[in-house]
Protein backbone atom coordinates (compact mmCIF):
# COMPACT_ATOMS: atom_id res chain seq x y z
CA UNK A 1 0.00 0.00 0.00
CA UNK A 2 1.34 3.41 -0.96
CA UNK A 3 2.48 5.70 1.84
CA UNK A 4 1.50 9.35 2.30
CA UNK A 5 4.32 11.81 2.86
CA UNK A 6 3.70 15.36 4.03
CA UNK A 7 6.27 17.89 2.85
CA UNK A 8 6.57 20.70 5.38
CA UNK A 9 8.13 23.88 4.01
CA UNK A 10 7.46 26.09 7.01
CA UNK A 11 10.51 27.87 8.44
CA UNK A 12 10.11 27.39 12.20
CA UNK A 13 10.29 23.93 13.76
CA UNK A 14 7.58 24.85 16.27
CA UNK A 15 5.18 25.61 13.41
CA UNK A 16 6.25 22.43 11.61
CA UNK A 17 5.61 20.29 14.69
CA UNK A 18 2.24 21.98 15.23
CA UNK A 19 1.25 21.11 11.65
CA UNK A 20 2.64 17.58 11.94
CA UNK A 21 0.62 17.08 15.13
CA UNK A 22 -2.60 17.79 13.21
CA UNK A 23 -1.81 15.48 10.28
CA UNK A 24 0.21 12.71 11.98
CA UNK A 25 -2.72 10.26 12.26
CA UNK A 26 -3.00 10.20 8.46
CA UNK A 27 0.59 10.39 7.21
CA UNK A 28 3.39 7.81 7.15
CA UNK A 29 6.39 10.03 6.39
CA UNK A 30 7.04 13.52 7.74
CA UNK A 31 9.37 15.50 5.49
CA UNK A 32 11.34 18.46 6.75
CA UNK A 33 11.60 20.50 3.55
CA UNK A 34 14.87 22.08 2.47
CA UNK A 35 13.90 25.62 3.62
CA UNK A 36 13.02 24.21 7.07
CA UNK A 37 16.33 22.30 7.27
CA UNK A 38 18.28 25.42 6.26
CA UNK A 39 16.39 27.48 8.82
CA UNK A 40 16.55 25.06 11.76
CA UNK A 41 19.49 22.74 11.05
CA UNK A 42 20.04 19.30 12.50
CA UNK A 43 18.30 20.18 15.77
CA UNK A 44 15.04 20.54 13.83
CA UNK A 45 15.31 16.93 12.65
CA UNK A 46 15.96 15.74 16.18
CA UNK A 47 12.97 17.70 17.56
CA UNK A 48 10.65 16.29 14.88
CA UNK A 49 11.78 12.70 15.46
CA UNK A 50 11.48 13.12 19.22
CA UNK A 51 7.93 14.44 18.74
CA UNK A 52 6.95 11.59 16.38
CA UNK A 53 9.12 8.55 17.13
CA UNK A 54 6.65 6.22 15.41
CA UNK A 55 6.73 8.14 12.10
CA UNK A 56 9.35 7.97 9.35
CA UNK A 57 11.16 11.31 9.18
CA UNK A 58 12.70 12.46 5.90
CA UNK A 59 15.35 15.18 5.84
CA UNK A 60 15.23 16.92 2.47
CA UNK A 61 18.93 17.78 2.30
CA UNK A 62 19.15 17.69 -1.52
CA UNK A 63 22.82 16.82 -1.01
CA UNK A 64 25.07 17.46 -4.02
CA UNK A 65 28.46 16.50 -2.56
CA UNK A 66 29.97 14.76 0.48
CA UNK A 67 27.19 12.19 0.33
CA UNK A 68 28.43 9.89 3.07
CA UNK A 69 29.17 12.76 5.47
CA UNK A 70 25.90 14.64 4.98
CA UNK A 71 23.75 11.51 5.02
CA UNK A 72 25.49 10.45 8.23
CA UNK A 73 24.69 13.83 9.75
CA UNK A 74 21.01 13.47 8.89
CA UNK A 75 20.81 9.92 10.24
CA UNK A 76 22.67 10.91 13.39
CA UNK A 77 20.04 13.59 14.01
CA UNK A 78 17.23 11.03 13.79
CA UNK A 79 16.24 11.06 10.11
CA UNK A 80 15.04 7.78 8.61
CA UNK A 81 15.55 9.05 5.06
CA UNK A 82 17.77 11.70 3.47
CA UNK A 83 17.52 13.09 -0.06
CA UNK A 84 20.47 13.21 -2.45
CA UNK A 85 20.23 15.13 -5.73
CA UNK A 86 19.92 12.91 -8.78
CA UNK A 87 21.90 15.47 -10.78
CA UNK A 88 25.00 14.75 -8.70
CA UNK A 89 27.61 12.09 -9.41
CA UNK A 90 27.13 8.40 -8.75
CA UNK A 91 29.88 8.48 -6.11
CA UNK A 92 27.89 10.95 -4.00
CA UNK A 93 24.83 8.70 -4.09
CA UNK A 94 26.96 5.63 -3.34
CA UNK A 95 28.57 7.41 -0.38
CA UNK A 96 25.16 8.29 1.05
CA UNK A 97 24.02 4.69 0.59
CA UNK A 98 27.10 3.55 2.53
CA UNK A 99 26.04 5.78 5.44
CA UNK A 100 22.46 4.51 5.16
CA UNK A 101 23.57 0.88 5.39
CA UNK A 102 25.76 1.67 8.41
CA UNK A 103 22.79 3.31 10.15
CA UNK A 104 20.00 1.00 8.99
CA UNK A 105 18.32 3.93 7.18
CA UNK A 106 17.46 4.85 3.59
CA UNK A 107 18.54 7.18 0.79
CA UNK A 108 15.99 8.86 -1.46
CA UNK A 109 17.34 10.26 -4.73
CA UNK A 110 15.55 13.47 -5.75
CA UNK A 111 15.23 13.99 -9.51
CA UNK A 112 14.61 17.75 -9.38
CA UNK A 113 16.42 19.24 -12.37
CA UNK A 114 17.17 15.83 -13.94
CA UNK A 115 16.46 15.78 -17.70
CA UNK A 116 15.75 12.04 -18.03
CA UNK A 117 14.09 11.13 -14.75
CA UNK A 118 13.21 7.57 -15.77
CA UNK A 119 16.81 6.70 -16.69
CA UNK A 120 18.21 8.31 -13.55
CA UNK A 121 15.64 6.56 -11.37
CA UNK A 122 16.81 3.17 -12.62
CA UNK A 123 20.46 4.14 -12.09
CA UNK A 124 19.79 5.40 -8.56
CA UNK A 125 18.02 2.20 -7.53
CA UNK A 126 20.96 0.21 -8.92
CA UNK A 127 23.25 2.35 -6.70
CA UNK A 128 21.23 1.34 -3.62
CA UNK A 129 18.66 4.10 -3.19
CA UNK A 130 15.60 3.03 -1.18
CA UNK A 131 13.36 4.84 -3.65
CA UNK A 132 13.55 7.73 -6.10
CA UNK A 133 11.48 10.89 -5.88
CA UNK A 134 10.14 11.89 -9.27
CA UNK A 135 9.99 15.56 -8.41
CA UNK A 136 8.84 18.70 -10.13
CA UNK A 137 9.90 21.53 -7.84
CA UNK A 138 7.87 24.64 -7.02
CA UNK A 139 9.55 26.61 -9.80
CA UNK A 140 8.85 23.93 -12.41
CA UNK A 141 5.24 23.63 -11.25
CA UNK A 142 4.85 27.39 -11.78
CA UNK A 143 5.89 27.10 -15.44
CA UNK A 144 3.21 27.36 -18.13
CA UNK A 145 1.68 24.04 -19.11
CA UNK A 146 3.03 22.03 -16.17
CA UNK A 147 1.06 18.86 -15.39
CA UNK A 148 1.67 16.18 -12.76
CA UNK A 149 0.65 13.69 -15.47
CA UNK A 150 4.26 13.83 -16.72
CA UNK A 151 5.47 12.38 -13.40
CA UNK A 152 2.65 9.82 -13.30
CA UNK A 153 3.62 8.55 -16.77
CA UNK A 154 7.30 8.45 -15.78
CA UNK A 155 6.53 6.41 -12.64
CA UNK A 156 4.72 3.81 -14.72
CA UNK A 157 7.62 3.67 -17.21
CA UNK A 158 10.39 3.54 -14.60
CA UNK A 159 9.23 0.27 -13.09
CA UNK A 160 11.30 0.86 -9.94
CA UNK A 161 10.37 2.13 -6.47
CA UNK A 162 9.47 5.81 -6.79
CA UNK A 163 7.61 8.57 -5.00
CA UNK A 164 5.84 11.40 -6.80
CA UNK A 165 6.09 15.03 -5.68
CA UNK A 166 4.84 18.01 -7.61
CA UNK A 167 1.15 18.77 -7.38
CA UNK A 168 -0.22 15.75 -5.53
CA UNK A 169 -3.75 16.58 -4.39
CA UNK A 170 -7.16 14.95 -4.03
CA UNK A 171 -7.80 15.02 -7.77
CA UNK A 172 -4.43 13.49 -8.77
CA UNK A 173 -3.62 11.08 -5.93
CA UNK A 174 -5.57 8.11 -7.32
CA UNK A 175 -3.64 8.33 -10.60
CA UNK A 176 -0.42 8.64 -8.57
CA UNK A 177 -1.28 5.39 -6.77
CA UNK A 178 -2.20 3.63 -10.02
CA UNK A 179 1.17 4.60 -11.54
CA UNK A 180 2.85 2.21 -9.11
CA UNK A 181 4.43 4.93 -6.97
CA UNK A 182 5.07 3.66 -3.43
CA UNK A 183 4.86 7.13 -1.85
CA UNK A 184 2.67 10.14 -2.66
CA UNK A 185 4.20 13.42 -1.47
CA UNK A 186 1.75 16.20 -0.64
CA UNK A 187 2.85 19.66 0.40
CA UNK A 188 0.59 22.62 -0.33
CA UNK A 189 -2.45 20.31 -0.64
CA UNK A 190 -2.07 19.71 3.11
CA UNK A 191 -0.35 22.74 4.64
CA UNK A 192 -2.21 25.16 2.38
CA UNK A 193 -5.61 23.70 3.25
CA UNK A 194 -8.04 25.43 5.59
CA UNK A 195 -8.17 22.19 7.60
CA UNK A 196 -4.84 20.34 7.15
CA UNK A 197 -6.00 17.32 9.16
CA UNK A 198 -9.10 16.88 7.02
CA UNK A 199 -7.03 17.32 3.84
CA UNK A 200 -4.52 14.68 4.97
CA UNK A 201 -7.32 12.32 6.00
CA UNK A 202 -8.97 12.64 2.59
CA UNK A 203 -5.67 11.99 0.76
CA UNK A 204 -4.97 8.94 2.94
CA UNK A 205 -8.45 7.54 2.32
CA UNK A 206 -8.02 7.97 -1.45
CA UNK A 207 -4.64 6.18 -1.26
CA UNK A 208 -6.17 3.32 0.70
CA UNK A 209 -9.30 3.05 -1.45
mmCIF file of C-alpha atoms in Angstrom:
data_model
loop_
_atom_site.group_PDB
_atom_site.id
_atom_site.type_symbol
_atom_site.label_atom_id
_atom_site.label_comp_id
_atom_site.label_asym_id
_atom_site.label_seq_id
_atom_site.Cartn_x
_atom_site.Cartn_y
_atom_site.Cartn_z
ATOM 1 C CA UNK A 1 0.000 0.000 0.000
ATOM 2 C CA UNK A 2 1.336 3.415 -0.962
ATOM 3 C CA UNK A 3 2.484 5.697 1.836
ATOM 4 C CA UNK A 4 1.502 9.346 2.298
ATOM 5 C CA UNK A 5 4.325 11.813 2.863
ATOM 6 C CA UNK A 6 3.702 15.363 4.033
ATOM 7 C CA UNK A 7 6.275 17.887 2.854
ATOM 8 C CA UNK A 8 6.568 20.702 5.383
ATOM 9 C CA UNK A 9 8.133 23.879 4.006
ATOM 10 C CA UNK A 10 7.460 26.092 7.014
ATOM 11 C CA UNK A 11 10.510 27.870 8.435
ATOM 12 C CA UNK A 12 10.106 27.389 12.200
ATOM 13 C CA UNK A 13 10.288 23.927 13.758
ATOM 14 C CA UNK A 14 7.578 24.853 16.274
ATOM 15 C CA UNK A 15 5.175 25.609 13.412
ATOM 16 C CA UNK A 16 6.249 22.430 11.606
ATOM 17 C CA UNK A 17 5.610 20.286 14.690
ATOM 18 C CA UNK A 18 2.239 21.979 15.227
ATOM 19 C CA UNK A 19 1.247 21.110 11.646
ATOM 20 C CA UNK A 20 2.641 17.582 11.941
ATOM 21 C CA UNK A 21 0.619 17.076 15.126
ATOM 22 C CA UNK A 22 -2.595 17.787 13.208
ATOM 23 C CA UNK A 23 -1.812 15.481 10.284
ATOM 24 C CA UNK A 24 0.212 12.711 11.978
ATOM 25 C CA UNK A 25 -2.723 10.261 12.265
ATOM 26 C CA UNK A 26 -3.004 10.203 8.463
ATOM 27 C CA UNK A 27 0.585 10.386 7.211
ATOM 28 C CA UNK A 28 3.385 7.807 7.151
ATOM 29 C CA UNK A 29 6.391 10.033 6.390
ATOM 30 C CA UNK A 30 7.037 13.518 7.739
ATOM 31 C CA UNK A 31 9.372 15.497 5.493
ATOM 32 C CA UNK A 32 11.342 18.463 6.747
ATOM 33 C CA UNK A 33 11.598 20.501 3.555
ATOM 34 C CA UNK A 34 14.873 22.081 2.469
ATOM 35 C CA UNK A 35 13.903 25.618 3.616
ATOM 36 C CA UNK A 36 13.023 24.214 7.073
ATOM 37 C CA UNK A 37 16.330 22.296 7.268
ATOM 38 C CA UNK A 38 18.282 25.417 6.262
ATOM 39 C CA UNK A 39 16.389 27.479 8.818
ATOM 40 C CA UNK A 40 16.547 25.058 11.758
ATOM 41 C CA UNK A 41 19.493 22.744 11.051
ATOM 42 C CA UNK A 42 20.042 19.301 12.504
ATOM 43 C CA UNK A 43 18.299 20.178 15.771
ATOM 44 C CA UNK A 44 15.040 20.538 13.834
ATOM 45 C CA UNK A 45 15.312 16.931 12.647
ATOM 46 C CA UNK A 46 15.955 15.735 16.182
ATOM 47 C CA UNK A 47 12.970 17.697 17.559
ATOM 48 C CA UNK A 48 10.647 16.291 14.884
ATOM 49 C CA UNK A 49 11.780 12.698 15.456
ATOM 50 C CA UNK A 50 11.476 13.122 19.223
ATOM 51 C CA UNK A 51 7.932 14.437 18.744
ATOM 52 C CA UNK A 52 6.950 11.588 16.380
ATOM 53 C CA UNK A 53 9.124 8.545 17.132
ATOM 54 C CA UNK A 54 6.655 6.215 15.407
ATOM 55 C CA UNK A 55 6.735 8.136 12.099
ATOM 56 C CA UNK A 56 9.346 7.971 9.349
ATOM 57 C CA UNK A 57 11.164 11.306 9.177
ATOM 58 C CA UNK A 58 12.698 12.463 5.896
ATOM 59 C CA UNK A 59 15.351 15.183 5.840
ATOM 60 C CA UNK A 60 15.227 16.920 2.470
ATOM 61 C CA UNK A 61 18.926 17.775 2.303
ATOM 62 C CA UNK A 62 19.154 17.692 -1.520
ATOM 63 C CA UNK A 63 22.823 16.823 -1.009
ATOM 64 C CA UNK A 64 25.067 17.463 -4.022
ATOM 65 C CA UNK A 65 28.461 16.496 -2.559
ATOM 66 C CA UNK A 66 29.972 14.761 0.479
ATOM 67 C CA UNK A 67 27.190 12.188 0.335
ATOM 68 C CA UNK A 68 28.427 9.887 3.072
ATOM 69 C CA UNK A 69 29.170 12.757 5.467
ATOM 70 C CA UNK A 70 25.904 14.639 4.979
ATOM 71 C CA UNK A 71 23.752 11.512 5.020
ATOM 72 C CA UNK A 72 25.489 10.447 8.228
ATOM 73 C CA UNK A 73 24.689 13.834 9.751
ATOM 74 C CA UNK A 74 21.006 13.467 8.895
ATOM 75 C CA UNK A 75 20.805 9.916 10.239
ATOM 76 C CA UNK A 76 22.674 10.908 13.387
ATOM 77 C CA UNK A 77 20.042 13.585 14.013
ATOM 78 C CA UNK A 78 17.228 11.029 13.789
ATOM 79 C CA UNK A 79 16.240 11.058 10.106
ATOM 80 C CA UNK A 80 15.039 7.783 8.608
ATOM 81 C CA UNK A 81 15.552 9.053 5.059
ATOM 82 C CA UNK A 82 17.765 11.698 3.472
ATOM 83 C CA UNK A 83 17.521 13.093 -0.056
ATOM 84 C CA UNK A 84 20.466 13.211 -2.450
ATOM 85 C CA UNK A 85 20.230 15.129 -5.727
ATOM 86 C CA UNK A 86 19.922 12.912 -8.783
ATOM 87 C CA UNK A 87 21.900 15.474 -10.785
ATOM 88 C CA UNK A 88 25.003 14.755 -8.696
ATOM 89 C CA UNK A 89 27.611 12.093 -9.413
ATOM 90 C CA UNK A 90 27.133 8.399 -8.751
ATOM 91 C CA UNK A 91 29.885 8.479 -6.111
ATOM 92 C CA UNK A 92 27.891 10.954 -3.997
ATOM 93 C CA UNK A 93 24.827 8.700 -4.090
ATOM 94 C CA UNK A 94 26.964 5.633 -3.343
ATOM 95 C CA UNK A 95 28.569 7.406 -0.378
ATOM 96 C CA UNK A 96 25.164 8.285 1.046
ATOM 97 C CA UNK A 97 24.017 4.686 0.587
ATOM 98 C CA UNK A 98 27.097 3.549 2.528
ATOM 99 C CA UNK A 99 26.039 5.782 5.438
ATOM 100 C CA UNK A 100 22.465 4.506 5.159
ATOM 101 C CA UNK A 101 23.575 0.875 5.387
ATOM 102 C CA UNK A 102 25.758 1.672 8.405
ATOM 103 C CA UNK A 103 22.792 3.313 10.146
ATOM 104 C CA UNK A 104 20.001 1.003 8.986
ATOM 105 C CA UNK A 105 18.324 3.931 7.183
ATOM 106 C CA UNK A 106 17.458 4.849 3.587
ATOM 107 C CA UNK A 107 18.541 7.180 0.788
ATOM 108 C CA UNK A 108 15.988 8.864 -1.456
ATOM 109 C CA UNK A 109 17.344 10.257 -4.728
ATOM 110 C CA UNK A 110 15.554 13.470 -5.746
ATOM 111 C CA UNK A 111 15.233 13.989 -9.510
ATOM 112 C CA UNK A 112 14.612 17.748 -9.376
ATOM 113 C CA UNK A 113 16.420 19.237 -12.374
ATOM 114 C CA UNK A 114 17.173 15.831 -13.936
ATOM 115 C CA UNK A 115 16.459 15.784 -17.695
ATOM 116 C CA UNK A 116 15.750 12.036 -18.027
ATOM 117 C CA UNK A 117 14.088 11.134 -14.748
ATOM 118 C CA UNK A 118 13.214 7.568 -15.769
ATOM 119 C CA UNK A 119 16.808 6.697 -16.695
ATOM 120 C CA UNK A 120 18.210 8.314 -13.547
ATOM 121 C CA UNK A 121 15.639 6.558 -11.372
ATOM 122 C CA UNK A 122 16.808 3.165 -12.617
ATOM 123 C CA UNK A 123 20.462 4.140 -12.093
ATOM 124 C CA UNK A 124 19.793 5.404 -8.564
ATOM 125 C CA UNK A 125 18.019 2.198 -7.525
ATOM 126 C CA UNK A 126 20.963 0.215 -8.919
ATOM 127 C CA UNK A 127 23.251 2.351 -6.698
ATOM 128 C CA UNK A 128 21.234 1.338 -3.623
ATOM 129 C CA UNK A 129 18.656 4.096 -3.191
ATOM 130 C CA UNK A 130 15.601 3.031 -1.175
ATOM 131 C CA UNK A 131 13.359 4.838 -3.653
ATOM 132 C CA UNK A 132 13.555 7.731 -6.098
ATOM 133 C CA UNK A 133 11.481 10.894 -5.880
ATOM 134 C CA UNK A 134 10.137 11.891 -9.272
ATOM 135 C CA UNK A 135 9.990 15.562 -8.408
ATOM 136 C CA UNK A 136 8.843 18.697 -10.128
ATOM 137 C CA UNK A 137 9.897 21.534 -7.838
ATOM 138 C CA UNK A 138 7.866 24.636 -7.024
ATOM 139 C CA UNK A 139 9.546 26.614 -9.805
ATOM 140 C CA UNK A 140 8.850 23.926 -12.413
ATOM 141 C CA UNK A 141 5.240 23.629 -11.247
ATOM 142 C CA UNK A 142 4.853 27.389 -11.785
ATOM 143 C CA UNK A 143 5.891 27.104 -15.441
ATOM 144 C CA UNK A 144 3.205 27.363 -18.131
ATOM 145 C CA UNK A 145 1.682 24.045 -19.112
ATOM 146 C CA UNK A 146 3.025 22.030 -16.168
ATOM 147 C CA UNK A 147 1.057 18.864 -15.388
ATOM 148 C CA UNK A 148 1.666 16.182 -12.763
ATOM 149 C CA UNK A 149 0.652 13.689 -15.468
ATOM 150 C CA UNK A 150 4.262 13.830 -16.718
ATOM 151 C CA UNK A 151 5.470 12.379 -13.400
ATOM 152 C CA UNK A 152 2.654 9.822 -13.295
ATOM 153 C CA UNK A 153 3.616 8.547 -16.769
ATOM 154 C CA UNK A 154 7.297 8.445 -15.775
ATOM 155 C CA UNK A 155 6.526 6.409 -12.645
ATOM 156 C CA UNK A 156 4.722 3.808 -14.718
ATOM 157 C CA UNK A 157 7.617 3.674 -17.214
ATOM 158 C CA UNK A 158 10.386 3.542 -14.605
ATOM 159 C CA UNK A 159 9.233 0.268 -13.092
ATOM 160 C CA UNK A 160 11.297 0.865 -9.938
ATOM 161 C CA UNK A 161 10.375 2.133 -6.471
ATOM 162 C CA UNK A 162 9.468 5.814 -6.785
ATOM 163 C CA UNK A 163 7.611 8.567 -5.002
ATOM 164 C CA UNK A 164 5.835 11.401 -6.801
ATOM 165 C CA UNK A 165 6.092 15.034 -5.681
ATOM 166 C CA UNK A 166 4.839 18.006 -7.613
ATOM 167 C CA UNK A 167 1.152 18.768 -7.382
ATOM 168 C CA UNK A 168 -0.221 15.747 -5.526
ATOM 169 C CA UNK A 169 -3.753 16.580 -4.391
ATOM 170 C CA UNK A 170 -7.164 14.945 -4.030
ATOM 171 C CA UNK A 171 -7.800 15.016 -7.772
ATOM 172 C CA UNK A 172 -4.433 13.493 -8.769
ATOM 173 C CA UNK A 173 -3.619 11.079 -5.928
ATOM 174 C CA UNK A 174 -5.571 8.114 -7.317
ATOM 175 C CA UNK A 175 -3.641 8.330 -10.599
ATOM 176 C CA UNK A 176 -0.422 8.641 -8.566
ATOM 177 C CA UNK A 177 -1.277 5.394 -6.773
ATOM 178 C CA UNK A 178 -2.205 3.632 -10.017
ATOM 179 C CA UNK A 179 1.166 4.597 -11.538
ATOM 180 C CA UNK A 180 2.850 2.209 -9.113
ATOM 181 C CA UNK A 181 4.429 4.928 -6.966
ATOM 182 C CA UNK A 182 5.074 3.658 -3.434
ATOM 183 C CA UNK A 183 4.858 7.133 -1.848
ATOM 184 C CA UNK A 184 2.672 10.141 -2.655
ATOM 185 C CA UNK A 185 4.195 13.419 -1.472
ATOM 186 C CA UNK A 186 1.753 16.203 -0.645
ATOM 187 C CA UNK A 187 2.851 19.659 0.404
ATOM 188 C CA UNK A 188 0.592 22.615 -0.327
ATOM 189 C CA UNK A 189 -2.453 20.313 -0.638
ATOM 190 C CA UNK A 190 -2.070 19.713 3.110
ATOM 191 C CA UNK A 191 -0.355 22.737 4.645
ATOM 192 C CA UNK A 192 -2.214 25.159 2.384
ATOM 193 C CA UNK A 193 -5.609 23.703 3.250
ATOM 194 C CA UNK A 194 -8.036 25.426 5.588
ATOM 195 C CA UNK A 195 -8.169 22.192 7.598
ATOM 196 C CA UNK A 196 -4.836 20.341 7.145
ATOM 197 C CA UNK A 197 -6.003 17.323 9.162
ATOM 198 C CA UNK A 198 -9.098 16.875 7.018
ATOM 199 C CA UNK A 199 -7.034 17.318 3.836
ATOM 200 C CA UNK A 200 -4.516 14.681 4.966
ATOM 201 C CA UNK A 201 -7.316 12.322 6.000
ATOM 202 C CA UNK A 202 -8.974 12.638 2.591
ATOM 203 C CA UNK A 203 -5.671 11.987 0.761
ATOM 204 C CA UNK A 204 -4.965 8.935 2.939
ATOM 205 C CA UNK A 205 -8.447 7.537 2.322
ATOM 206 C CA UNK A 206 -8.016 7.971 -1.447
ATOM 207 C CA UNK A 207 -4.640 6.183 -1.263
ATOM 208 C CA UNK A 208 -6.174 3.322 0.699
ATOM 209 C CA UNK A 209 -9.301 3.049 -1.451
#
